[in-house]
Amino acid sequence: MANFKLISNGKINFGLKVINKRSDNYHNLETIFFPLKLSDKISFSIEKTNSNHNSVIISSNKDFIPLNEKNLCYKAIEKFFVAFNIFEKFDINVNLTKFIPVGGGLGGGSSNAAAILKALIRYFDINVIPNRVKLLKLAASIGSDVPFFMIDKPCFAKARGELLYKLDEFNLNGYSLLVINPGIHVSTKWAFDTLGIKEGEFRKSDLSKVKRFSESNFEAMVNDFEPIVFKKYPELGNIKSDAIESGCDFVSMSGTGASIYCVIKKHKRNERIQMVNKLRSTGYFVYEEN
């Protein structure tokens, strides 16, 4: 039996611009993915079996996590075996210890799936370089954010999010980062349906010009979903307003919600401490990264 202890990082989006609706009913978008140190922990084991079928058992510390074929880890295993023509049978166990808020626009499920793919690549000794395109297509077939988590570096992304370009100069040096999640779940399908972009409509974006985090780029890093999400969930809009009033330099919603993140200069230590204490007194999930 092979055992793996995996770390599965979250992410935030600096800007999320929906460009147009595609003929396949998906949307082309542009965003900047930025990895967090906030992470889930995964125990993964795999061993050969004499059975005539694979056994995949998923467990979690959270009772609302799907533990069947709806789980992206299950899909990652299933699709990997098909893509690489693996006909031997295995007993596989996946235990997810979740720390990343679920349904909060932080990519926890996609990150979990990418971590499982990386473990399978190691176990089956897949040569990544000649299989890079194949692996990224495989990741994209599981979920639009999964290819990013295979790279796990700051990236500009376009199309459905699977076309990625690393941004080596994009960092938060000199800043602290806060992520706030009030426990609200925003449906991604609802968000896109409510945004209501029609076929033939095209929206402009300047995100492709952004190479680093700086005040000159703040105007380009807009999340198109904020107006509709804040209208339905005003609590999220209030969190953003309060963060701006507290002295944060850049505040935005991640993905289609429902997490708000704040970037604040490190020298504003007192402002940050006061804001964190206030947020935690409400019972919100608050994550700090320096």
PDB file of C-alpha atoms in Angstrom:
ATOM      1  CA  MET A   1       0.000   0.000   0.000  1.00  0.00           C
ATOM      2  CA  ALA A   2       1.172   3.524  -0.820  1.00  0.00           C
ATOM      3  CA  ASN A   3       0.193   6.352   1.518  1.00  0.00           C
ATOM      4  CA  PHE A   4       0.294  10.066   0.733  1.00  0.00           C
ATOM      5  CA  LYS A   5      -0.173  13.089   2.994  1.00  0.00           C
ATOM      6  CA  LEU A   6      -1.294  15.917   0.731  1.00  0.00           C
ATOM      7  CA  ILE A   7      -1.670  19.668   1.196  1.00  0.00           C
ATOM      8  CA  SER A   8      -4.426  21.259  -0.860  1.00  0.00           C
ATOM      9  CA  ASN A   9      -4.254  25.089  -1.074  1.00  0.00           C
ATOM     10  CA  GLY A  10      -7.099  27.533  -1.642  1.00  0.00           C
ATOM     11  CA  LYS A  11      -7.109  30.528  -3.990  1.00  0.00           C
ATOM     12  CA  ILE A  12      -8.550  33.987  -4.488  1.00  0.00           C
ATOM     13  CA  ASN A  13      -9.345  35.842  -7.706  1.00  0.00           C
ATOM     14  CA  PHE A  14      -7.871  39.253  -8.391  1.00  0.00           C
ATOM     15  CA  GLY A  15     -10.518  40.442 -10.815  1.00  0.00           C
ATOM     16  CA  LEU A  16     -13.098  38.255 -12.500  1.00  0.00           C
ATOM     17  CA  LYS A  17     -14.336  39.534 -15.846  1.00  0.00           C
ATOM     18  CA  VAL A  18     -16.920  37.636 -17.885  1.00  0.00           C
ATOM     19  CA  ILE A  19     -16.173  38.310 -21.550  1.00  0.00           C
ATOM     20  CA  ASN A  20     -18.937  36.529 -23.464  1.00  0.00           C
ATOM     21  CA  LYS A  21     -21.235  33.523 -23.516  1.00  0.00           C
ATOM     22  CA  ARG A  22     -20.121  30.583 -25.633  1.00  0.00           C
ATOM     23  CA  SER A  23     -22.210  28.366 -27.878  1.00  0.00           C
ATOM     24  CA  ASP A  24     -21.733  25.480 -25.391  1.00  0.00           C
ATOM     25  CA  ASN A  25     -23.444  27.623 -22.686  1.00  0.00           C
ATOM     26  CA  TYR A  26     -20.195  28.109 -20.786  1.00  0.00           C
ATOM     27  CA  HIS A  27     -18.630  31.565 -20.538  1.00  0.00           C
ATOM     28  CA  ASN A  28     -15.261  32.926 -21.548  1.00  0.00           C
ATOM     29  CA  LEU A  29     -13.740  34.850 -18.682  1.00  0.00           C
ATOM     30  CA  GLU A  30     -10.528  36.477 -17.524  1.00  0.00           C
ATOM     31  CA  THR A  31      -9.123  36.383 -13.996  1.00  0.00           C
ATOM     32  CA  ILE A  32      -5.924  36.341 -11.996  1.00  0.00           C
ATOM     33  CA  PHE A  33      -5.658  33.288  -9.761  1.00  0.00           C
ATOM     34  CA  PHE A  34      -3.607  33.745  -6.609  1.00  0.00           C
ATOM     35  CA  PRO A  35      -2.797  30.765  -4.321  1.00  0.00           C
ATOM     36  CA  LEU A  36      -3.403  30.914  -0.582  1.00  0.00           C
ATOM     37  CA  LYS A  37      -1.508  29.169   2.184  1.00  0.00           C
ATOM     38  CA  LEU A  38      -4.923  28.319   3.644  1.00  0.00           C
ATOM     39  CA  SER A  39      -5.224  24.626   2.884  1.00  0.00           C
ATOM     40  CA  ASP A  40      -7.072  21.355   3.362  1.00  0.00           C
ATOM     41  CA  LYS A  41      -5.196  18.210   4.383  1.00  0.00           C
ATOM     42  CA  ILE A  42      -5.740  14.937   2.503  1.00  0.00           C
ATOM     43  CA  SER A  43      -4.770  11.398   3.409  1.00  0.00           C
ATOM     44  CA  PHE A  44      -4.636   9.264   0.263  1.00  0.00           C
ATOM     45  CA  SER A  45      -3.881   5.537   0.058  1.00  0.00           C
ATOM     46  CA  ILE A  46      -3.841   3.166  -2.899  1.00  0.00           C
ATOM     47  CA  GLU A  47      -3.083  -0.536  -3.254  1.00  0.00           C
ATOM     48  CA  LYS A  48      -3.686  -3.240  -5.839  1.00  0.00           C
ATOM     49  CA  THR A  49      -6.607  -5.586  -5.321  1.00  0.00           C
ATOM     50  CA  ASN A  50      -7.703  -8.913  -6.766  1.00  0.00           C
ATOM     51  CA  SER A  51     -11.221  -7.598  -7.095  1.00  0.00           C
ATOM     52  CA  ASN A  52     -12.740  -7.109 -10.548  1.00  0.00           C
ATOM     53  CA  HIS A  53     -13.455  -3.452  -9.879  1.00  0.00           C
ATOM     54  CA  ASN A  54     -11.894  -0.372  -8.286  1.00  0.00           C
ATOM     55  CA  SER A  55     -13.015   0.635  -4.810  1.00  0.00           C
ATOM     56  CA  VAL A  56     -12.974   4.348  -3.979  1.00  0.00           C
ATOM     57  CA  ILE A  57     -13.902   5.319  -0.424  1.00  0.00           C
ATOM     58  CA  ILE A  58     -14.045   9.019   0.466  1.00  0.00           C
ATOM     59  CA  SER A  59     -14.459  10.347   4.001  1.00  0.00           C
ATOM     60  CA  SER A  60     -14.349  13.845   5.503  1.00  0.00           C
ATOM     61  CA  ASN A  61     -14.499  15.764   8.759  1.00  0.00           C
ATOM     62  CA  LYS A  62     -17.433  17.770   7.301  1.00  0.00           C
ATOM     63  CA  ASP A  63     -20.756  15.966   7.021  1.00  0.00           C
ATOM     64  CA  PHE A  64     -22.026  18.110   4.128  1.00  0.00           C
ATOM     65  CA  ILE A  65     -19.214  17.072   1.753  1.00  0.00           C
ATOM     66  CA  PRO A  66     -20.439  14.647  -0.954  1.00  0.00           C
ATOM     67  CA  LEU A  67     -18.669  11.311  -0.551  1.00  0.00           C
ATOM     68  CA  ASN A  68     -19.789   9.734  -3.833  1.00  0.00           C
ATOM     69  CA  GLU A  69     -19.222  10.281  -7.556  1.00  0.00           C
ATOM     70  CA  LYS A  70     -20.252  13.938  -7.146  1.00  0.00           C
ATOM     71  CA  ASN A  71     -17.028  14.621  -5.250  1.00  0.00           C
ATOM     72  CA  LEU A  72     -14.356  16.085  -7.541  1.00  0.00           C
ATOM     73  CA  CYS A  73     -11.749  13.745  -6.031  1.00  0.00           C
ATOM     74  CA  TYR A  74     -13.820  10.773  -7.193  1.00  0.00           C
ATOM     75  CA  LYS A  75     -14.071  12.325 -10.672  1.00  0.00           C
ATOM     76  CA  ALA A  76     -10.311  12.936 -10.722  1.00  0.00           C
ATOM     77  CA  ILE A  77      -9.568   9.267  -9.957  1.00  0.00           C
ATOM     78  CA  GLU A  78     -12.116   7.989 -12.477  1.00  0.00           C
ATOM     79  CA  LYS A  79     -10.941  10.245 -15.296  1.00  0.00           C
ATOM     80  CA  PHE A  80      -7.247   9.614 -14.585  1.00  0.00           C
ATOM     81  CA  PHE A  81      -7.691   5.833 -14.911  1.00  0.00           C
ATOM     82  CA  VAL A  82      -9.495   6.278 -18.227  1.00  0.00           C
ATOM     83  CA  ALA A  83      -7.027   8.832 -19.633  1.00  0.00           C
ATOM     84  CA  PHE A  84      -3.984   6.655 -18.910  1.00  0.00           C
ATOM     85  CA  ASN A  85      -5.602   3.293 -19.765  1.00  0.00           C
ATOM     86  CA  ILE A  86      -5.088   1.779 -16.327  1.00  0.00           C
ATOM     87  CA  PHE A  87      -6.882  -1.573 -16.239  1.00  0.00           C
ATOM     88  CA  GLU A  88      -5.453  -2.999 -13.002  1.00  0.00           C
ATOM     89  CA  LYS A  89      -7.824  -2.702 -10.046  1.00  0.00           C
ATOM     90  CA  PHE A  90      -7.131  -0.800  -6.831  1.00  0.00           C
ATOM     91  CA  ASP A  91      -8.531  -0.044  -3.410  1.00  0.00           C
ATOM     92  CA  ILE A  92      -8.342   3.707  -2.899  1.00  0.00           C
ATOM     93  CA  ASN A  93      -9.093   5.686   0.241  1.00  0.00           C
ATOM     94  CA  VAL A  94      -9.354   9.482   0.421  1.00  0.00           C
ATOM     95  CA  ASN A  95      -9.838  11.325   3.711  1.00  0.00           C
ATOM     96  CA  LEU A  96     -10.482  15.053   3.426  1.00  0.00           C
ATOM     97  CA  THR A  97      -9.820  17.274   6.417  1.00  0.00           C
ATOM     98  CA  LYS A  98     -11.451  20.522   5.337  1.00  0.00           C
ATOM     99  CA  PHE A  99     -10.265  23.929   6.518  1.00  0.00           C
ATOM    100  CA  ILE A 100     -11.126  25.927   3.388  1.00  0.00           C
ATOM    101  CA  PRO A 101     -14.746  27.187   3.599  1.00  0.00           C
ATOM    102  CA  VAL A 102     -16.940  25.262   1.173  1.00  0.00           C
ATOM    103  CA  GLY A 103     -18.831  27.196  -1.497  1.00  0.00           C
ATOM    104  CA  GLY A 104     -16.946  30.388  -0.721  1.00  0.00           C
ATOM    105  CA  GLY A 105     -15.163  31.066  -4.010  1.00  0.00           C
ATOM    106  CA  LEU A 106     -11.855  29.761  -2.634  1.00  0.00           C
ATOM    107  CA  GLY A 107     -11.604  26.663  -4.825  1.00  0.00           C
ATOM    108  CA  GLY A 108     -11.327  23.988  -2.136  1.00  0.00           C
ATOM    109  CA  GLY A 109     -13.013  21.204  -4.122  1.00  0.00           C
ATOM    110  CA  SER A 110     -10.978  21.904  -7.248  1.00  0.00           C
ATOM    111  CA  SER A 111      -7.798  22.061  -5.188  1.00  0.00           C
ATOM    112  CA  ASN A 112      -8.592  18.683  -3.588  1.00  0.00           C
ATOM    113  CA  ALA A 113      -9.042  17.142  -7.048  1.00  0.00           C
ATOM    114  CA  ALA A 114      -5.725  18.575  -8.264  1.00  0.00           C
ATOM    115  CA  ALA A 115      -3.939  17.187  -5.194  1.00  0.00           C
ATOM    116  CA  ILE A 116      -5.331  13.716  -5.952  1.00  0.00           C
ATOM    117  CA  LEU A 117      -4.214  13.990  -9.584  1.00  0.00           C
ATOM    118  CA  LYS A 118      -0.691  14.890  -8.440  1.00  0.00           C
ATOM    119  CA  ALA A 119      -0.621  11.869  -6.115  1.00  0.00           C
ATOM    120  CA  LEU A 120      -1.752   9.565  -8.932  1.00  0.00           C
ATOM    121  CA  ILE A 121       0.909  11.029 -11.232  1.00  0.00           C
ATOM    122  CA  ARG A 122       3.547  10.165  -8.600  1.00  0.00           C
ATOM    123  CA  TYR A 123       2.184   6.691  -7.876  1.00  0.00           C
ATOM    124  CA  PHE A 124       1.951   5.652 -11.525  1.00  0.00           C
ATOM    125  CA  ASP A 125       5.220   7.444 -12.403  1.00  0.00           C
ATOM    126  CA  ILE A 126       3.690   9.516 -15.196  1.00  0.00           C
ATOM    127  CA  ASN A 127       6.253  11.602 -17.084  1.00  0.00           C
ATOM    128  CA  VAL A 128       4.778  15.090 -16.784  1.00  0.00           C
ATOM    129  CA  ILE A 129       6.700  16.892 -19.530  1.00  0.00           C
ATOM    130  CA  PRO A 130       5.403  14.911 -22.556  1.00  0.00           C
ATOM    131  CA  ASN A 131       1.977  14.596 -20.912  1.00  0.00           C
ATOM    132  CA  ARG A 132       1.570  18.226 -19.802  1.00  0.00           C
ATOM    133  CA  VAL A 133      -1.158  19.151 -22.302  1.00  0.00           C
ATOM    134  CA  LYS A 134      -2.975  15.874 -21.696  1.00  0.00           C
ATOM    135  CA  LEU A 135      -2.887  16.402 -17.925  1.00  0.00           C
ATOM    136  CA  LEU A 136      -4.169  19.983 -18.150  1.00  0.00           C
ATOM    137  CA  LYS A 137      -7.024  18.865 -20.428  1.00  0.00           C
ATOM    138  CA  LEU A 138      -7.802  16.105 -17.964  1.00  0.00           C
ATOM    139  CA  ALA A 139      -7.813  18.633 -15.122  1.00  0.00           C
ATOM    140  CA  ALA A 140     -10.106  20.983 -17.082  1.00  0.00           C
ATOM    141  CA  SER A 141     -12.574  18.149 -17.686  1.00  0.00           C
ATOM    142  CA  ILE A 142     -12.957  17.807 -13.893  1.00  0.00           C
ATOM    143  CA  GLY A 143     -13.519  21.517 -13.201  1.00  0.00           C
ATOM    144  CA  SER A 144     -12.570  24.897 -14.630  1.00  0.00           C
ATOM    145  CA  ASP A 145     -10.280  25.809 -11.688  1.00  0.00           C
ATOM    146  CA  VAL A 146      -8.484  22.447 -11.462  1.00  0.00           C
ATOM    147  CA  PRO A 147      -5.766  23.275 -14.069  1.00  0.00           C
ATOM    148  CA  PHE A 148      -4.712  26.294 -11.989  1.00  0.00           C
ATOM    149  CA  PHE A 149      -4.246  24.138  -8.910  1.00  0.00           C
ATOM    150  CA  MET A 150      -1.995  21.810 -10.906  1.00  0.00           C
ATOM    151  CA  ILE A 151       0.340  24.824 -11.273  1.00  0.00           C
ATOM    152  CA  ASP A 152      -0.470  26.560  -7.945  1.00  0.00           C
ATOM    153  CA  LYS A 153       1.355  29.799  -8.834  1.00  0.00           C
ATOM    154  CA  PRO A 154      -0.092  33.250  -9.598  1.00  0.00           C
ATOM    155  CA  CYS A 155      -1.582  32.999 -13.091  1.00  0.00           C
ATOM    156  CA  PHE A 156      -3.598  35.029 -15.551  1.00  0.00           C
ATOM    157  CA  ALA A 157      -6.377  32.779 -16.826  1.00  0.00           C
ATOM    158  CA  LYS A 158      -8.795  33.031 -19.723  1.00  0.00           C
ATOM    159  CA  ALA A 159     -11.378  30.968 -21.654  1.00  0.00           C
ATOM    160  CA  ARG A 160     -13.184  28.913 -18.952  1.00  0.00           C
ATOM    161  CA  GLY A 161     -10.143  29.452 -16.720  1.00  0.00           C
ATOM    162  CA  GLU A 162      -8.109  26.595 -18.163  1.00  0.00           C
ATOM    163  CA  LEU A 163      -5.767  28.681 -20.366  1.00  0.00           C
ATOM    164  CA  LEU A 164      -3.093  29.792 -17.919  1.00  0.00           C
ATOM    165  CA  TYR A 165      -0.119  32.147 -18.047  1.00  0.00           C
ATOM    166  CA  LYS A 166       2.166  32.378 -15.018  1.00  0.00           C
ATOM    167  CA  LEU A 167       2.668  35.840 -13.491  1.00  0.00           C
ATOM    168  CA  ASP A 168       6.100  35.660 -11.898  1.00  0.00           C
ATOM    169  CA  GLU A 169       5.994  39.298 -10.727  1.00  0.00           C
ATOM    170  CA  PHE A 170       2.529  39.188  -9.134  1.00  0.00           C
ATOM    171  CA  ASN A 171       2.977  39.069  -5.342  1.00  0.00           C
ATOM    172  CA  LEU A 172       1.754  40.765  -2.174  1.00  0.00           C
ATOM    173  CA  ASN A 173       5.148  41.844  -0.823  1.00  0.00           C
ATOM    174  CA  GLY A 174       4.626  44.593   1.748  1.00  0.00           C
ATOM    175  CA  TYR A 175       0.979  43.671   2.295  1.00  0.00           C
ATOM    176  CA  SER A 176      -1.049  41.423   4.580  1.00  0.00           C
ATOM    177  CA  LEU A 177      -4.048  39.467   3.366  1.00  0.00           C
ATOM    178  CA  LEU A 178      -7.340  38.751   5.132  1.00  0.00           C
ATOM    179  CA  VAL A 179     -10.055  36.401   3.904  1.00  0.00           C
ATOM    180  CA  ILE A 180     -13.522  36.659   5.454  1.00  0.00           C
ATOM    181  CA  ASN A 181     -16.295  34.130   4.969  1.00  0.00           C
ATOM    182  CA  PRO A 182     -19.646  34.689   6.733  1.00  0.00           C
ATOM    183  CA  GLY A 183     -20.923  31.176   6.005  1.00  0.00           C
ATOM    184  CA  ILE A 184     -23.060  32.141   3.028  1.00  0.00           C
ATOM    185  CA  HIS A 185     -23.162  29.781   0.026  1.00  0.00           C
ATOM    186  CA  VAL A 186     -23.533  31.360  -3.425  1.00  0.00           C
ATOM    187  CA  SER A 187     -24.527  29.082  -6.305  1.00  0.00           C
ATOM    188  CA  THR A 188     -22.150  29.493  -9.243  1.00  0.00           C
ATOM    189  CA  LYS A 189     -24.930  28.531 -11.664  1.00  0.00           C
ATOM    190  CA  TRP A 190     -27.250  31.137 -10.133  1.00  0.00           C
ATOM    191  CA  ALA A 191     -24.506  33.776 -10.405  1.00  0.00           C
ATOM    192  CA  PHE A 192     -23.875  33.180 -14.119  1.00  0.00           C
ATOM    193  CA  ASP A 193     -27.605  32.898 -14.897  1.00  0.00           C
ATOM    194  CA  THR A 194     -28.338  36.133 -13.038  1.00  0.00           C
ATOM    195  CA  LEU A 195     -25.461  37.974 -14.711  1.00  0.00           C
ATOM    196  CA  GLY A 196     -27.448  37.264 -17.870  1.00  0.00           C
ATOM    197  CA  ILE A 197     -24.876  37.711 -20.622  1.00  0.00           C
ATOM    198  CA  LYS A 198     -26.509  36.968 -23.972  1.00  0.00           C
ATOM    199  CA  GLU A 199     -24.888  35.209 -26.916  1.00  0.00           C
ATOM    200  CA  GLY A 200     -23.244  37.824 -29.126  1.00  0.00           C
ATOM    201  CA  GLU A 201     -22.641  40.212 -26.222  1.00  0.00           C
ATOM    202  CA  PHE A 202     -18.969  40.993 -25.599  1.00  0.00           C
ATOM    203  CA  ARG A 203     -17.456  42.695 -22.548  1.00  0.00           C
ATOM    204  CA  LYS A 204     -14.108  44.451 -22.348  1.00  0.00           C
ATOM    205  CA  SER A 205     -11.380  43.530 -19.877  1.00  0.00           C
ATOM    206  CA  ASP A 206      -7.938  44.963 -19.111  1.00  0.00           C
ATOM    207  CA  LEU A 207      -6.861  42.111 -16.858  1.00  0.00           C
ATOM    208  CA  SER A 208      -4.471  40.711 -19.442  1.00  0.00           C
ATOM    209  CA  LYS A 209      -2.375  43.891 -18.997  1.00  0.00           C
ATOM    210  CA  VAL A 210      -1.935  43.326 -15.250  1.00  0.00           C
ATOM    211  CA  LYS A 211       1.470  41.829 -14.447  1.00  0.00           C
ATOM    212  CA  ARG A 212       1.847  42.820 -10.777  1.00  0.00           C
ATOM    213  CA  PHE A 213      -0.193  43.901  -7.784  1.00  0.00           C
ATOM    214  CA  SER A 214      -0.064  47.694  -7.605  1.00  0.00           C
ATOM    215  CA  GLU A 215      -2.463  50.596  -7.111  1.00  0.00           C
ATOM    216  CA  SER A 216      -2.240  51.454 -10.803  1.00  0.00           C
ATOM    217  CA  ASN A 217      -3.917  48.109 -11.569  1.00  0.00           C
ATOM    218  CA  PHE A 218      -6.739  48.241  -9.010  1.00  0.00           C
ATOM    219  CA  GLU A 219      -9.248  49.611 -11.523  1.00  0.00           C
ATOM    220  CA  ALA A 220      -8.715  46.614 -13.832  1.00  0.00           C
ATOM    221  CA  MET A 221      -9.150  44.034 -11.043  1.00  0.00           C
ATOM    222  CA  VAL A 222     -12.944  44.222 -10.803  1.00  0.00           C
ATOM    223  CA  ASN A 223     -15.217  41.266 -10.043  1.00  0.00           C
ATOM    224  CA  ASP A 224     -18.258  41.382 -12.361  1.00  0.00           C
ATOM    225  CA  PHE A 225     -20.336  39.323  -9.936  1.00  0.00           C
ATOM    226  CA  GLU A 226     -20.197  41.720  -6.993  1.00  0.00           C
ATOM    227  CA  PRO A 227     -23.271  43.856  -7.914  1.00  0.00           C
ATOM    228  CA  ILE A 228     -25.649  40.889  -8.283  1.00  0.00           C
ATOM    229  CA  VAL A 229     -24.237  38.927  -5.331  1.00  0.00           C
ATOM    230  CA  PHE A 230     -24.267  41.962  -3.027  1.00  0.00           C
ATOM    231  CA  LYS A 231     -27.851  42.711  -4.023  1.00  0.00           C
ATOM    232  CA  LYS A 232     -28.993  39.226  -2.967  1.00  0.00           C
ATOM    233  CA  TYR A 233     -26.610  38.976   0.002  1.00  0.00           C
ATOM    234  CA  PRO A 234     -26.147  42.538   1.350  1.00  0.00           C
ATOM    235  CA  GLU A 235     -24.100  41.182   4.255  1.00  0.00           C
ATOM    236  CA  LEU A 236     -21.228  40.613   1.819  1.00  0.00           C
ATOM    237  CA  GLY A 237     -21.432  44.170   0.524  1.00  0.00           C
ATOM    238  CA  ASN A 238     -21.393  45.424   4.108  1.00  0.00           C
ATOM    239  CA  ILE A 239     -18.237  43.427   4.843  1.00  0.00           C
ATOM    240  CA  LYS A 240     -16.539  45.040   1.842  1.00  0.00           C
ATOM    241  CA  SER A 241     -17.647  48.541   2.845  1.00  0.00           C
ATOM    242  CA  ASP A 242     -16.484  48.040   6.432  1.00  0.00           C
ATOM    243  CA  ALA A 243     -13.099  46.732   5.250  1.00  0.00           C
ATOM    244  CA  ILE A 244     -12.573  49.786   3.050  1.00  0.00           C
ATOM    245  CA  GLU A 245     -13.549  52.099   5.920  1.00  0.00           C
ATOM    246  CA  SER A 246     -11.128  50.224   8.195  1.00  0.00           C
ATOM    247  CA  GLY A 247      -8.208  51.158   5.958  1.00  0.00           C
ATOM    248  CA  CYS A 248      -7.786  48.201   3.585  1.00  0.00           C
ATOM    249  CA  ASP A 249      -6.038  49.130   0.366  1.00  0.00           C
ATOM    250  CA  PHE A 250      -7.839  46.645  -1.894  1.00  0.00           C
ATOM    251  CA  VAL A 251     -11.028  44.694  -1.157  1.00  0.00           C
ATOM    252  CA  SER A 252     -12.874  42.293  -3.430  1.00  0.00           C
ATOM    253  CA  MET A 253     -15.033  39.207  -3.565  1.00  0.00           C
ATOM    254  CA  SER A 254     -13.363  35.972  -4.646  1.00  0.00           C
ATOM    255  CA  GLY A 255     -14.944  34.048  -7.512  1.00  0.00           C
ATOM    256  CA  THR A 256     -18.732  34.099  -7.505  1.00  0.00           C
ATOM    257  CA  GLY A 257     -18.649  34.402  -3.691  1.00  0.00           C
ATOM    258  CA  ALA A 258     -19.128  34.244  -0.837  1.00  0.00           C
ATOM    259  CA  SER A 259     -15.685  35.170   0.538  1.00  0.00           C
ATOM    260  CA  ILE A 260     -14.381  38.710   0.739  1.00  0.00           C
ATOM    261  CA  TYR A 261     -10.642  39.307   0.859  1.00  0.00           C
ATOM    262  CA  CYS A 262      -8.769  42.412   1.950  1.00  0.00           C
ATOM    263  CA  VAL A 263      -5.230  43.471   1.099  1.00  0.00           C
ATOM    264  CA  ILE A 264      -3.737  45.948   3.586  1.00  0.00           C
ATOM    265  CA  LYS A 265      -0.262  47.450   3.882  1.00  0.00           C
ATOM    266  CA  LYS A 266       1.732  45.777   6.632  1.00  0.00           C
ATOM    267  CA  HIS A 267       2.480  49.050   8.408  1.00  0.00           C
ATOM    268  CA  LYS A 268      -1.274  49.398   9.100  1.00  0.00           C
ATOM    269  CA  ARG A 269      -0.955  46.808  11.856  1.00  0.00           C
ATOM    270  CA  ASN A 270      -3.334  48.476  14.314  1.00  0.00           C
ATOM    271  CA  GLU A 271      -6.076  48.880  11.692  1.00  0.00           C
ATOM    272  CA  ARG A 272      -5.739  45.227  10.732  1.00  0.00           C
ATOM    273  CA  ILE A 273      -5.893  43.977  14.327  1.00  0.00           C
ATOM    274  CA  GLN A 274      -8.986  46.082  15.079  1.00  0.00           C
ATOM    275  CA  MET A 275     -10.731  44.838  11.941  1.00  0.00           C
ATOM    276  CA  VAL A 276      -9.883  41.178  12.632  1.00  0.00           C
ATOM    277  CA  ASN A 277     -11.157  41.434  16.219  1.00  0.00           C
ATOM    278  CA  LYS A 278     -14.392  43.043  15.030  1.00  0.00           C
ATOM    279  CA  LEU A 279     -14.944  40.399  12.337  1.00  0.00           C
ATOM    280  CA  ARG A 280     -14.217  37.482  14.659  1.00  0.00           C
ATOM    281  CA  SER A 281     -16.688  38.870  17.217  1.00  0.00           C
ATOM    282  CA  THR A 282     -19.420  38.310  14.608  1.00  0.00           C
ATOM    283  CA  GLY A 283     -18.511  34.623  14.298  1.00  0.00           C
ATOM    284  CA  TYR A 284     -17.236  34.946  10.721  1.00  0.00           C
ATOM    285  CA  PHE A 285     -14.448  32.729   9.437  1.00  0.00           C
ATOM    286  CA  VAL A 286     -11.352  34.988   9.257  1.00  0.00           C
ATOM    287  CA  TYR A 287      -8.045  33.896   7.794  1.00  0.00           C
ATOM    288  CA  GLU A 288      -4.851  35.993   7.976  1.00  0.00           C
ATOM    289  CA  GLU A 289      -1.788  35.661   5.762  1.00  0.00           C
ATOM    290  CA  ASN A 290       1.276  37.876   6.141  1.00  0.00           C
TER     291      ASN A 290
END
